[in-house]
XYZ file of C-alpha atoms in Angstrom:
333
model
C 60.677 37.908 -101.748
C 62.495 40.829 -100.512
C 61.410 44.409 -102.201
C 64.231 46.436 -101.995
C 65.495 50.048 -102.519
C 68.380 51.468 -103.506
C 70.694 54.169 -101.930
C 73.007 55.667 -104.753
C 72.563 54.772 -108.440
C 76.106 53.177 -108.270
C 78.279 51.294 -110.373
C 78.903 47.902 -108.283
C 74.862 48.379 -108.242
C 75.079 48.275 -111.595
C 77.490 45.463 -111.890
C 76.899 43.161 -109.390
C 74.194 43.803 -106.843
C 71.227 43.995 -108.759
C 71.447 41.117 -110.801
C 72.282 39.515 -107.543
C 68.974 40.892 -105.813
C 66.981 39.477 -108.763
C 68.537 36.110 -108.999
C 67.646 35.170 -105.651
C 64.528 36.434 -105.921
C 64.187 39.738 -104.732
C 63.057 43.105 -106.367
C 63.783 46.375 -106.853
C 61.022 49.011 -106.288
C 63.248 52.092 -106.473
C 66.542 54.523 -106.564
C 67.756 57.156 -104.685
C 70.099 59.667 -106.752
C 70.487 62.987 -105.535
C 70.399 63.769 -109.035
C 67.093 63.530 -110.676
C 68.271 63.354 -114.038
C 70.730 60.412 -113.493
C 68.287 58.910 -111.410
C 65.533 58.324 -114.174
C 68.027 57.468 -116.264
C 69.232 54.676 -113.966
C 65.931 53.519 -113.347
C 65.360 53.244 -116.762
C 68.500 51.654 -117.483
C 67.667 48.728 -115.011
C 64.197 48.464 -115.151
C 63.350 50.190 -111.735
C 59.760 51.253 -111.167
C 60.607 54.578 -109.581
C 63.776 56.941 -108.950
C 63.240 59.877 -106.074
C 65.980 62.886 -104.807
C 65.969 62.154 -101.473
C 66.852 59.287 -98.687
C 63.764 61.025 -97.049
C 61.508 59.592 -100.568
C 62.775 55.950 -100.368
C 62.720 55.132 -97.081
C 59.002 56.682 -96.465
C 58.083 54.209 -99.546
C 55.845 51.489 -97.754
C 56.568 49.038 -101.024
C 60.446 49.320 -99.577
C 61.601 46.689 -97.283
C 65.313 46.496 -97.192
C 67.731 49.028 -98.627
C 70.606 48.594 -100.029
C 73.480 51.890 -99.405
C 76.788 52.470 -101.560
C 76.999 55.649 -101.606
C 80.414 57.122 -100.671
C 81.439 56.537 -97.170
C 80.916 60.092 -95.385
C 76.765 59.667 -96.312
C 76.580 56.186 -94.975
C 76.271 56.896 -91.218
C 72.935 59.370 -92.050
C 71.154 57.228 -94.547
C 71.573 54.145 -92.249
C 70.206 55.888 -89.553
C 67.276 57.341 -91.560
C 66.832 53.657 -92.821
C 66.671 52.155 -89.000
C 63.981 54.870 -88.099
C 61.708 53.606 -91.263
C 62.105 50.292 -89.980
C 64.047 48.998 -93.139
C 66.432 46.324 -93.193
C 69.701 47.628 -94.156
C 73.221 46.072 -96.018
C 75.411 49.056 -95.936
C 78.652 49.038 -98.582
C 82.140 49.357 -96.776
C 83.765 50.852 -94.748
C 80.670 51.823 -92.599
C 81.732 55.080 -92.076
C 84.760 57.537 -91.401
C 84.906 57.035 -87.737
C 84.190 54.097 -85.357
C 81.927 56.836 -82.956
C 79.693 56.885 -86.610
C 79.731 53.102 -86.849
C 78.640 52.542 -83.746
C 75.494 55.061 -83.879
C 74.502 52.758 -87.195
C 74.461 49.369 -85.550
C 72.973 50.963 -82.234
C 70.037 52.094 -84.197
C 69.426 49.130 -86.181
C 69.708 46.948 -83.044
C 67.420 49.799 -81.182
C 64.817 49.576 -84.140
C 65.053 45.715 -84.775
C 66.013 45.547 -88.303
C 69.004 43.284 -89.957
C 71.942 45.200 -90.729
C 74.963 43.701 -92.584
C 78.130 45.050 -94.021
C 78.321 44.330 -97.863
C 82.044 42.232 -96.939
C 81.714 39.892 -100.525
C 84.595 38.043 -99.720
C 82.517 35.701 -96.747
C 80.263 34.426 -99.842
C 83.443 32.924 -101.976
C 83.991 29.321 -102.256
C 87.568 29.382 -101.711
C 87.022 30.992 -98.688
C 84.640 29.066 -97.226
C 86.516 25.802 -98.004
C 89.527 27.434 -96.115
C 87.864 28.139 -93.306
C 86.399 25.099 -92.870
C 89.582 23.160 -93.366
C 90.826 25.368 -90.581
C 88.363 24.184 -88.252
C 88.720 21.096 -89.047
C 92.568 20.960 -87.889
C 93.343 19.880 -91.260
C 96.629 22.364 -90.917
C 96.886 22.431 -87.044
C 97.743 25.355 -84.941
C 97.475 28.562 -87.649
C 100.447 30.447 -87.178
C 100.694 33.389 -90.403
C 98.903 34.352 -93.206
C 99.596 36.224 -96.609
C 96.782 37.936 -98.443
C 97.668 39.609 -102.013
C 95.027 41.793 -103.106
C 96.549 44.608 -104.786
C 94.803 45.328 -108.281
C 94.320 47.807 -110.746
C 91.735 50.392 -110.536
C 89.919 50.375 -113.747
C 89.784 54.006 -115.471
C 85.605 54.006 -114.835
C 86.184 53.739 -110.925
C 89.206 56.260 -110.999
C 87.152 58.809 -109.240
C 86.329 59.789 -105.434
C 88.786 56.752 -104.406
C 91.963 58.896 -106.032
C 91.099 62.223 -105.197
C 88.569 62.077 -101.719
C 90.104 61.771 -98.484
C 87.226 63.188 -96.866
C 85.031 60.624 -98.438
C 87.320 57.742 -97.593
C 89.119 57.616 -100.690
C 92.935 55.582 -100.932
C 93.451 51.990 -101.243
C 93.304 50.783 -96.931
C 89.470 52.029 -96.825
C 88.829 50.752 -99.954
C 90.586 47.019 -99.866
C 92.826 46.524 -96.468
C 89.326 46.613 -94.538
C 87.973 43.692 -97.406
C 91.306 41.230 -96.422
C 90.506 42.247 -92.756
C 87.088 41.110 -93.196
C 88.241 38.147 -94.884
C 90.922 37.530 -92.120
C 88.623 37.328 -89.757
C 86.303 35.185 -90.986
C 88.888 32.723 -92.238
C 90.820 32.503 -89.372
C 87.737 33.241 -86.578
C 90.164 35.602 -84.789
C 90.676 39.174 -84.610
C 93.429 41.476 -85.121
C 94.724 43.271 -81.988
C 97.504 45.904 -83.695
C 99.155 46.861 -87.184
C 101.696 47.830 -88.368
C 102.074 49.170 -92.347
C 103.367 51.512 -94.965
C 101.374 53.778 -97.327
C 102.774 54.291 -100.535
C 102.134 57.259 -103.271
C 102.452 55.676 -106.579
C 101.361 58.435 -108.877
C 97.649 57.663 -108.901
C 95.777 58.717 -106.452
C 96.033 62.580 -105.188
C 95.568 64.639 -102.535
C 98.432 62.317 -100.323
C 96.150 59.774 -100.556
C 97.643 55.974 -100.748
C 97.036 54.168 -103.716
C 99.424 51.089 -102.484
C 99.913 49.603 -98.987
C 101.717 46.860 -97.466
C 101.729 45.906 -93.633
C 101.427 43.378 -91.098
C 98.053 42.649 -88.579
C 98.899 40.621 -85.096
C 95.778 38.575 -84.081
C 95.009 37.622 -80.776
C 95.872 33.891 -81.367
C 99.445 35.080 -81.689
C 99.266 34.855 -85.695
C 100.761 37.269 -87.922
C 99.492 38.370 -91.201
C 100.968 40.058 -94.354
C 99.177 42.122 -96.809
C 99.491 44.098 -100.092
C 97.074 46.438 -101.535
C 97.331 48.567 -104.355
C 94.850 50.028 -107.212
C 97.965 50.398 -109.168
C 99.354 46.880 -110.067
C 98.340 46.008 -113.634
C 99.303 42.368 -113.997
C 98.604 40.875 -110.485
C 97.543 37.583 -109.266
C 95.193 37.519 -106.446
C 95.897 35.412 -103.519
C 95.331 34.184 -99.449
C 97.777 31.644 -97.625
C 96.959 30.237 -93.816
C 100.375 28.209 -92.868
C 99.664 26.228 -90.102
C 102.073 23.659 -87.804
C 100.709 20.736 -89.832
C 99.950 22.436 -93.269
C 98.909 25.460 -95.355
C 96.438 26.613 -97.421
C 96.905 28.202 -100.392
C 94.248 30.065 -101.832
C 94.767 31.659 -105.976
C 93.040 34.360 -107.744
C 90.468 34.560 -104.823
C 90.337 38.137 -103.791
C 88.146 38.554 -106.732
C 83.850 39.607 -107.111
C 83.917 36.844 -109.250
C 83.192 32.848 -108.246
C 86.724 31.841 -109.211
C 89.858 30.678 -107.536
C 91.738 27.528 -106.204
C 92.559 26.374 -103.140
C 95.558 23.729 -102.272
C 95.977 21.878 -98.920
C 99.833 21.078 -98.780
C 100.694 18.853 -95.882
C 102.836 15.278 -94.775
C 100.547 13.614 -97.445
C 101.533 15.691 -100.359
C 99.222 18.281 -102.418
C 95.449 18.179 -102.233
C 93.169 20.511 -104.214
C 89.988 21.679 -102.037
C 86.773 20.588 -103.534
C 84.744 24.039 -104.220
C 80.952 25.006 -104.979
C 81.719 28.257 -106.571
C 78.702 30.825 -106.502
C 78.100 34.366 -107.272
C 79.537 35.730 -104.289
C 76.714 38.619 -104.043
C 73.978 35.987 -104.042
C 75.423 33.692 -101.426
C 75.150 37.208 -99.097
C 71.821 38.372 -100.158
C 70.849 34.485 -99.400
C 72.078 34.896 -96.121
C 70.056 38.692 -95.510
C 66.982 37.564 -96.676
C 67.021 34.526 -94.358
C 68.019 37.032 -91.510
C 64.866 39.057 -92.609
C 62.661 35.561 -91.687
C 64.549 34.861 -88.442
C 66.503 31.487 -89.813
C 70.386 32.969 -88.519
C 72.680 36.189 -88.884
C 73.734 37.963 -92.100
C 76.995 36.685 -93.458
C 78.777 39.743 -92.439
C 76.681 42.056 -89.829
C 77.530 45.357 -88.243
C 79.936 44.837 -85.471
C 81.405 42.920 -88.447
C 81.961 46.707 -90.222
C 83.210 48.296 -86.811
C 86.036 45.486 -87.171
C 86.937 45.943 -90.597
C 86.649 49.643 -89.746
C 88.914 50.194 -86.760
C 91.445 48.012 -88.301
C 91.563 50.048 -91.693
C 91.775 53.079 -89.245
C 94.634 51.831 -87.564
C 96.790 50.613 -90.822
C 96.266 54.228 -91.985
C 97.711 55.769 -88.699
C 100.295 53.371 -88.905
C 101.352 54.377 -92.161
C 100.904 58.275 -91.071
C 103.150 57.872 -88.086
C 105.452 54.895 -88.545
C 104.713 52.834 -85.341
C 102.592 49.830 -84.432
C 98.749 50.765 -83.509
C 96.666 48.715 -81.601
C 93.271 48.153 -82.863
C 90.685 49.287 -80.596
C 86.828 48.745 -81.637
C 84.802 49.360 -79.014
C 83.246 46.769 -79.056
């Protein structure tokens, strides 16, 4: 049993992680608000021993083991590191942070201190997914030669905060959901994007000339192209990822979704063939994965070089979108 604690009394905390932590076992010891008032509150709320003011407080907590960050994305890069000194495990929310230089200096010092460090990517614990991926691999579409992800939404009026109004904090749709169909790309597909190319748009949501819609195009080092859309302003979307292949294509419906839904049809020289799932709460299937990480038994689904990627590809949609040209997509790596 992991004993966790938990950076930022947040709302997909709230929603969908801790119910996750708990069904596979784990517990929650404490929260970290920098707000002591909200923090006893949420404590309260969720049935959390003990709430402290200060990364400092949690991570100095023996009873902690693992921590779990989603805060906004300009405090990740300190409270990892603070984390990795204390010697807890760590799964970080996404993007990592605002630059790849911070991103790097979080999965050096987890790797320097020896603790597991994954990147809270959902989308690698969805049936659909999975399935796709592993009809990919097994040539059941041959050669993959484009892909089309949909995954514009609508922002619902309780998360209509920091996302519409922050740049500085990584606010606007491509930090927010292009790094999530990156993610998702890449695991998919098990190639990576070498350049984009994409436009931002302003659709009257977000402010500060921040993008609340963006559509664009990734090249992958295979040669395969991909298309995506992104928006928090579409109110009655579906949800979607397609692999087209030289023998076949996969199409994936109303999977770019937290929740364990979705289809997936093979279409090839045989006809139409629905793909057998084993949906599961996509939150447990990664916290499955972290805790047997913790005992040595493989890799979280979704580790830290996994963020830089996600990362330097969101960075280079959004200069593509600033400037007009094609970026290549450099990680460092």
């Amino acid at each position: 049993m992991t004993r966790w604690g938990l950076i930022g009394a947040s709302t997909i905390a709230h929603e969908w992680v801790i119910n996750a932590i708990r069904a596979v076992g784990g517990e929650i010891v404490s929260v970290m608000s920098a707000s002591a008032e909200r923090g006893a509150k949420y404590a309260s709320d969720h049935g959390i021993a003990k709430s402290v003011t200060s990364v400092a407080g949690l991570v100095s907590d023996p009873e902690v083991q693992a921590v779990y960050i989603s805060t906004t994305n300009e405090l990740h890069r300190d409270q990892v590191i603070a984390a990795a000194e204390a010697g807890k495990h760590i799964l970080c929310e996404k993007p990592l942070a605002m630059s790849l230089e911070d991103a790097h200096a979080m999965v050096k010092a987890a790797c320097d201190a020896g603790v597991v460090m994954a990147t809270n990517h959902h989308l690698r614990g969805a049936a659909t997914h999975r399935a796709m991926r592993d009809a990919i691999a097994a040539g059941k579409i041959g050669k993959p030669l484009a892909a089309r992800v949909f995954h514009a939404v609508y922002l619902p009026p309780h998360l209509q905060g920091w996302r519409l109004d922050r740049p500085e904090a990584g606010g606007g749709v491509i930090l927010d959901i292009t790094v999530h169909d990156t993610d998702t790309l890449r695991f998919v597909l098990g190639d990576d994007p070498v350049e984009a190319v994409a436009f931002g748009q302003y659709g009257g949501m977000a402010k500060a000339g921040l993008e609340d819609a963006a559509m664009g195009v990734l090249r992958f080092k295979s040669g395969l192209i991909a298309q995506f859309h992104d928006g928090f302003t579409t109110k009655y979307p579906e949800t979607g990822f397609e692999v087209h292949g030289s023998d076949g294509s996969l199409v994936g419906r109303n999977c770019m979704s937290q929740k364990p839904v979705g289809t997936v049809t093979l279409r090839n020289a045989d006809g139409e063939t629905e793909l057998p799932l084993d949906p599961r709460n996509l939150y447990e299937n990664t916290l499955l994965a972290f805790d047997a990480a913790i005992a040595g038994k493989g890799k979280p689904l979704c580790g830290g070089e996994d963020g830089i990627w996600s990362l330097a590809t969101g960075l280079a949609v959004m200069k593509s979108a600033q400037t007009g040209g094609t970026v290549k997509i450099e990680t460092g790596l």
